PDB file of C-alpha atoms in Angstrom:
ATOM      1  CA  LEU A   1       8.424 -28.405  17.969  1.00 55.00           C
ATOM      2  CA  SER A   2      10.788 -25.316  17.432  1.00 57.00           C
ATOM      3  CA  LEU A   3       9.007 -21.697  16.524  1.00 57.00           C
ATOM      4  CA  HIS A   4      10.924 -22.217  13.290  1.00 51.00           C
ATOM      5  CA  ASP A   5       9.406 -25.433  12.763  1.00 56.00           C
ATOM      6  CA  ALA A   6       5.987 -24.659  14.146  1.00 60.00           C
ATOM      7  CA  LEU A   7       5.182 -21.323  12.166  1.00 59.00           C
ATOM      8  CA  PRO A   8       5.435 -22.878   8.878  1.00 59.00           C
ATOM      9  CA  ILE A   9       3.226 -25.826   9.561  1.00 59.00           C
ATOM     10  CA  SER A  10       0.623 -23.202  11.277  1.00 62.00           C
ATOM     11  CA  ILE A  11       0.980 -21.588   8.052  1.00 62.00           C
ATOM     12  CA  PHE A  12       0.875 -24.010   5.633  1.00 64.00           C
ATOM     13  CA  THR A  13      -2.289 -26.193   6.867  1.00 64.00           C
ATOM     14  CA  HIS A  14      -4.420 -28.191   4.582  1.00 65.00           C
ATOM     15  CA  GLY A  15      -5.520 -26.426   1.454  1.00 69.00           C
ATOM     16  CA  CYS A  16      -2.959 -23.736   1.424  1.00 77.00           C
ATOM     17  CA  VAL A  17      -1.156 -24.920  -1.496  1.00 79.00           C
ATOM     18  CA  VAL A  18      -3.512 -24.782  -4.023  1.00 82.00           C
ATOM     19  CA  PRO A  19      -3.294 -25.350  -7.862  1.00 84.00           C
ATOM     20  CA  ALA A  20      -5.372 -23.034  -9.501  1.00 86.00           C
ATOM     21  CA  ALA A  21      -7.704 -23.272 -12.697  1.00 84.00           C
ATOM     22  CA  LEU A  22      -8.824 -20.835 -15.177  1.00 85.00           C
ATOM     23  CA  LYS A  23     -12.454 -21.856 -14.375  1.00 85.00           C
ATOM     24  CA  GLU A  24     -12.209 -20.474 -10.958  1.00 88.00           C
ATOM     25  CA  LEU A  25     -10.609 -17.328 -11.882  1.00 85.00           C
ATOM     26  CA  THR A  26     -13.354 -16.663 -14.450  1.00 83.00           C
ATOM     27  CA  ASP A  27     -16.724 -18.354 -13.080  1.00 77.00           C
ATOM     28  CA  GLY A  28     -16.584 -17.276  -9.237  1.00 73.00           C
ATOM     29  CA  PHE A  29     -16.597 -20.717  -7.759  1.00 86.00           C
ATOM     30  CA  ASN A  30     -13.332 -20.382  -6.217  1.00 89.00           C
ATOM     31  CA  ALA A  31     -14.036 -21.719  -2.470  1.00 89.00           C
ATOM     32  CA  ASN A  32     -10.656 -23.184  -2.389  1.00 87.00           C
ATOM     33  CA  TRP A  33      -8.636 -20.030  -2.529  1.00 89.00           C
ATOM     34  CA  GLU A  34     -10.066 -18.807   0.987  1.00 88.00           C
ATOM     35  CA  THR A  35      -7.544 -20.794   2.525  1.00 83.00           C
ATOM     36  CA  ALA A  36      -4.815 -20.496  -0.174  1.00 86.00           C
ATOM     37  CA  VAL A  37      -1.345 -19.158   0.715  1.00 83.00           C
ATOM     38  CA  ILE A  38       0.178 -20.157  -2.654  1.00 83.00           C
ATOM     39  CA  LEU A  39      -2.013 -20.403  -6.218  1.00 85.00           C
ATOM     40  CA  TYR A  40      -0.331 -22.230  -8.394  1.00 84.00           C
ATOM     41  CA  TYR A  41      -0.921 -22.485 -12.069  1.00 85.00           C
ATOM     42  CA  ASP A  42       1.073 -25.177 -14.185  1.00 83.00           C
ATOM     43  CA  GLU A  43       1.432 -24.512 -17.989  1.00 82.00           C
ATOM     44  CA  PRO A  44      -1.375 -22.507 -18.406  1.00 82.00           C
ATOM     45  CA  ALA A  45      -2.055 -21.739 -22.296  1.00 77.00           C
ATOM     46  CA  ILE A  46      -1.132 -18.385 -24.230  1.00 72.00           C
ATOM     47  CA  GLY A  47      -3.814 -16.115 -23.423  1.00 73.00           C
ATOM     48  CA  GLU A  48      -5.378 -18.729 -21.188  1.00 78.00           C
ATOM     49  CA  LEU A  49      -5.336 -16.125 -18.299  1.00 82.00           C
ATOM     50  CA  PRO A  50      -7.485 -12.944 -18.600  1.00 83.00           C
ATOM     51  CA  GLU A  51      -5.639  -9.737 -17.871  1.00 80.00           C
ATOM     52  CA  GLY A  52      -8.616  -7.863 -16.107  1.00 80.00           C
ATOM     53  CA  LYS A  53      -9.449 -11.276 -13.953  1.00 84.00           C
ATOM     54  CA  LEU A  54      -5.775 -11.674 -12.839  1.00 83.00           C
ATOM     55  CA  LYS A  55      -5.901  -7.805 -12.048  1.00 81.00           C
ATOM     56  CA  ASN A  56      -8.948  -8.327 -10.129  1.00 82.00           C
ATOM     57  CA  ALA A  57      -7.608 -11.613  -8.384  1.00 85.00           C
ATOM     58  CA  THR A  58      -4.380  -9.537  -7.041  1.00 83.00           C
ATOM     59  CA  GLY A  59      -5.203  -6.588  -6.425  1.00 80.00           C
ATOM     60  CA  GLY A  60      -6.937  -5.057  -2.914  1.00 79.00           C
ATOM     61  CA  GLU A  61      -6.717  -6.870   0.477  1.00 86.00           C
ATOM     62  CA  GLU A  62     -10.150  -8.901   0.104  1.00 89.00           C
ATOM     63  CA  GLN A  63     -11.418 -11.288  -2.402  1.00 88.00           C
ATOM     64  CA  ARG A  64     -15.182 -12.431  -3.040  1.00 88.00           C
ATOM     65  CA  ILE A  65     -15.510 -16.026  -2.328  1.00 90.00           C
ATOM     66  CA  GLU A  66     -18.279 -18.156  -3.979  1.00 91.00           C
ATOM     67  CA  LYS A  67     -18.924 -21.465  -2.758  1.00 90.00           C
ATOM     68  CA  LYS A  68     -21.977 -23.497  -4.698  1.00 88.00           C
ATOM     69  CA  GLY A  69     -25.253 -23.405  -3.305  1.00 90.00           C
ATOM     70  CA  VAL A  70     -24.121 -20.771  -0.692  1.00 91.00           C
ATOM     71  CA  ASP A  71     -24.356 -16.661  -1.124  1.00 92.00           C
ATOM     72  CA  ALA A  72     -20.985 -14.995  -2.032  1.00 91.00           C
ATOM     73  CA  TYR A  73     -19.247 -13.492   0.905  1.00 92.00           C
ATOM     74  CA  THR A  74     -15.871 -11.572   1.336  1.00 91.00           C
ATOM     75  CA  ALA A  75     -12.682 -12.783   3.102  1.00 90.00           C
ATOM     76  CA  ASP A  76      -9.150 -11.928   3.364  1.00 90.00           C
ATOM     77  CA  ARG A  77      -6.727 -12.109   0.263  1.00 88.00           C
ATOM     78  CA  ASN A  78      -3.700 -13.953   1.522  1.00 85.00           C
ATOM     79  CA  TYR A  79      -2.602 -15.824  -1.252  1.00 87.00           C
ATOM     80  CA  ASN A  80       0.532 -15.304  -3.727  1.00 85.00           C
ATOM     81  CA  MET A  81       0.341 -16.805  -7.044  1.00 86.00           C
ATOM     82  CA  VAL A  82       2.467 -18.710  -9.042  1.00 84.00           C
ATOM     83  CA  PHE A  83       2.773 -19.541 -12.897  1.00 83.00           C
ATOM     84  CA  THR A  84       5.203 -21.993 -14.275  1.00 81.00           C
ATOM     85  CA  SER A  85       5.524 -22.261 -18.015  1.00 81.00           C
ATOM     86  CA  ASN A  86       7.980 -23.459 -20.426  1.00 77.00           C
ATOM     87  CA  ASN A  87       6.879 -20.450 -22.667  1.00 76.00           C
ATOM     88  CA  GLN A  88       9.652 -18.210 -23.561  1.00 72.00           C
ATOM     89  CA  ASN A  89       7.112 -15.369 -24.032  1.00 72.00           C
ATOM     90  CA  GLY A  90       5.266 -16.112 -20.377  1.00 73.00           C
ATOM     91  CA  VAL A  91       1.734 -16.547 -19.672  1.00 78.00           C
ATOM     92  CA  VAL A  92       0.922 -13.296 -18.236  1.00 78.00           C
ATOM     93  CA  LYS A  93       0.827 -10.130 -20.302  1.00 72.00           C
ATOM     94  CA  LEU A  94       3.310  -7.651 -19.384  1.00 69.00           C
ATOM     95  CA  ALA A  95       1.749  -4.070 -20.271  1.00 67.00           C
ATOM     96  CA  GLY A  96       3.734  -0.635 -20.123  1.00 60.00           C
ATOM     97  CA  THR A  97       6.744   0.413 -18.306  1.00 58.00           C
ATOM     98  CA  ASP A  98       8.367   0.273 -14.938  1.00 54.00           C
ATOM     99  CA  ALA A  99       8.041   3.888 -14.963  1.00 53.00           C
ATOM    100  CA  ALA A 100       4.122   3.443 -15.774  1.00 51.00           C
ATOM    101  CA  GLY A 101       3.797   1.160 -12.776  1.00 49.00           C
ATOM    102  CA  GLU A 102       1.608  -1.160 -14.573  1.00 57.00           C
ATOM    103  CA  ASP A 103       3.919  -4.476 -14.168  1.00 63.00           C
ATOM    104  CA  ARG A 104       4.407  -4.033 -10.498  1.00 66.00           C
ATOM    105  CA  ARG A 105       2.188  -7.068  -9.827  1.00 69.00           C
ATOM    106  CA  TRP A 106       4.491  -9.464 -11.466  1.00 74.00           C
ATOM    107  CA  SER A 107       7.726 -10.534 -10.596  1.00 73.00           C
ATOM    108  CA  VAL A 108       9.031 -12.884 -13.719  1.00 74.00           C
ATOM    109  CA  VAL A 109      11.903 -14.893 -13.727  1.00 73.00           C
ATOM    110  CA  THR A 110      13.244 -15.866 -16.997  1.00 73.00           C
ATOM    111  CA  THR A 111      15.706 -18.027 -18.041  1.00 75.00           C
ATOM    112  CA  ASP A 112      17.682 -19.659 -21.307  1.00 77.00           C
ATOM    113  CA  LYS A 113      18.585 -22.590 -18.839  1.00 79.00           C
ATOM    114  CA  VAL A 114      17.015 -26.045 -19.304  1.00 81.00           C
ATOM    115  CA  MET A 115      16.733 -27.360 -15.645  1.00 82.00           C
ATOM    116  CA  VAL A 116      17.312 -31.059 -16.932  1.00 87.00           C
ATOM    117  CA  ASP A 117      20.349 -30.154 -18.862  1.00 90.00           C
ATOM    118  CA  GLU A 118      21.641 -28.110 -15.952  1.00 89.00           C
ATOM    119  CA  MET A 119      21.003 -30.677 -13.722  1.00 87.00           C
ATOM    120  CA  VAL A 120      23.480 -33.274 -15.542  1.00 92.00           C
ATOM    121  CA  GLU A 121      26.083 -30.610 -16.136  1.00 92.00           C
ATOM    122  CA  ILE A 122      26.439 -29.753 -12.581  1.00 90.00           C
ATOM    123  CA  GLY A 123      26.362 -33.381 -11.692  1.00 91.00           C
ATOM    124  CA  ALA A 124      22.865 -33.216  -9.483  1.00 88.00           C
ATOM    125  CA  ALA A 125      21.731 -36.359 -11.829  1.00 90.00           C
ATOM    126  CA  ALA A 126      23.637 -38.837 -13.871  1.00 93.00           C
ATOM    127  CA  ASP A 127      21.850 -38.419 -16.880  1.00 94.00           C
ATOM    128  CA  HIS A 128      18.933 -36.861 -18.586  1.00 93.00           C
ATOM    129  CA  GLU A 129      16.668 -39.519 -17.684  1.00 94.00           C
ATOM    130  CA  GLU A 130      17.677 -39.258 -13.873  1.00 94.00           C
ATOM    131  CA  ALA A 131      17.094 -35.405 -13.948  1.00 91.00           C
ATOM    132  CA  LYS A 132      13.745 -35.696 -15.507  1.00 91.00           C
ATOM    133  CA  ILE A 133      12.573 -37.707 -12.642  1.00 91.00           C
ATOM    134  CA  LYS A 134      14.293 -35.270 -10.241  1.00 87.00           C
ATOM    135  CA  VAL A 135      12.666 -32.350 -12.106  1.00 83.00           C
ATOM    136  CA  ASN A 136       9.117 -34.102 -11.688  1.00 83.00           C
ATOM    137  CA  ASP A 137       9.467 -34.606  -7.775  1.00 83.00           C
ATOM    138  CA  ILE A 138      10.733 -31.014  -7.566  1.00 77.00           C
ATOM    139  CA  ASN A 139       7.273 -29.954  -9.071  1.00 74.00           C
ATOM    140  CA  ASN A 140       5.216 -31.993  -6.906  1.00 77.00           C
ATOM    141  CA  LEU A 141       7.023 -30.306  -3.636  1.00 76.00           C
ATOM    142  CA  ILE A 142       5.150 -27.137  -4.500  1.00 69.00           C
ATOM    143  CA  LYS A 143       1.986 -29.565  -3.988  1.00 70.00           C
ATOM    144  CA  ASN A 144       3.142 -30.757  -0.855  1.00 76.00           C
ATOM    145  CA  ARG A 145       1.990 -28.523   1.983  1.00 73.00           C
ATOM    146  CA  GLU A 146       4.724 -30.257   4.632  1.00 78.00           C
ATOM    147  CA  GLU A 147       7.663 -30.209   2.320  1.00 78.00           C
ATOM    148  CA  VAL A 148       6.539 -26.255   1.366  1.00 77.00           C
ATOM    149  CA  SER A 149       6.925 -25.817   5.509  1.00 78.00           C
ATOM    150  CA  LYS A 150      10.096 -27.067   5.777  1.00 80.00           C
ATOM    151  CA  TRP A 151      11.533 -24.919   2.762  1.00 78.00           C
ATOM    152  CA  LEU A 152      10.180 -21.716   4.530  1.00 77.00           C
ATOM    153  CA  SER A 153      11.780 -22.810   7.794  1.00 79.00           C
ATOM    154  CA  HIS A 154      14.902 -22.949   5.976  1.00 79.00           C
ATOM    155  CA  LEU A 155      14.775 -19.801   4.701  1.00 76.00           C
ATOM    156  CA  VAL A 156      13.526 -18.189   8.144  1.00 77.00           C
ATOM    157  CA  ILE A 157      16.939 -19.944   9.707  1.00 81.00           C
ATOM    158  CA  ALA A 158      19.186 -19.616   7.362  1.00 81.00           C
ATOM    159  CA  HIS A 159      18.247 -15.499   6.996  1.00 75.00           C
ATOM    160  CA  ASP A 160      17.790 -15.418  10.623  1.00 76.00           C
ATOM    161  CA  ILE A 161      14.742 -13.629  10.861  1.00 68.00           C
ATOM    162  CA  ASP A 162      14.754 -13.373  14.576  1.00 69.00           C
ATOM    163  CA  ASN A 163      17.028 -10.649  14.386  1.00 69.00           C
ATOM    164  CA  LEU A 164      15.792  -8.994  10.946  1.00 59.00           C
ATOM    165  CA  LYS A 165      14.225  -6.119  13.044  1.00 59.00           C
ATOM    166  CA  ASP A 166      17.769  -5.456  14.789  1.00 59.00           C
ATOM    167  CA  ARG A 167      19.509  -5.664  11.158  1.00 52.00           C
ATOM    168  CA  LYS A 168      16.906  -3.496   9.537  1.00 49.00           C
ATOM    169  CA  SER A 169      17.080  -0.740  12.293  1.00 52.00           C
ATOM    170  CA  THR A 170      20.714  -0.950  12.099  1.00 53.00           C
ATOM    171  CA  ARG A 171      20.974  -0.187   8.389  1.00 49.00           C
ATOM    172  CA  LEU A 172      18.484   2.410   8.983  1.00 50.00           C
ATOM    173  CA  ASN A 173      20.334   4.322  11.360  1.00 53.00           C
ATOM    174  CA  SER A 174      23.914   3.892   9.510  1.00 52.00           C
TER     175      SER A 174
END
């Protein structure tokens, strides 16, 4: 295996792409978060994710891990959270303005396009039924560590990460 193939596979080990649940966020039993690189919430209800608990789960470099029957301990916080929703208002409450810095934890991507419609329009699917199947397949990819690893490998190669340091220092010295 090349470095580009081996690195993502070592990063995305079993249990690193983890479906997250409100219960893990609020009651403390979150053992699967310890090895997570990506925690994803699929279609959480409006108001389901308590603001204070999310702030705690995303702040700092350490997290408190609580396994059933074992005393709580701290571990490095290595994950990013991904929330997907069809709710136009989003699922994470945003407060303040950019100047206040209160929303610095979140990157929100909002679109007025419907993926199924777009796939048909650009020819990626013959019709809406085929597009729905493909969208479902895409949704399942985030749960597959090997596919996430391939995606990350593609990004590393496409953006020439080996030469990133050289490009960065060239820009800084210009």
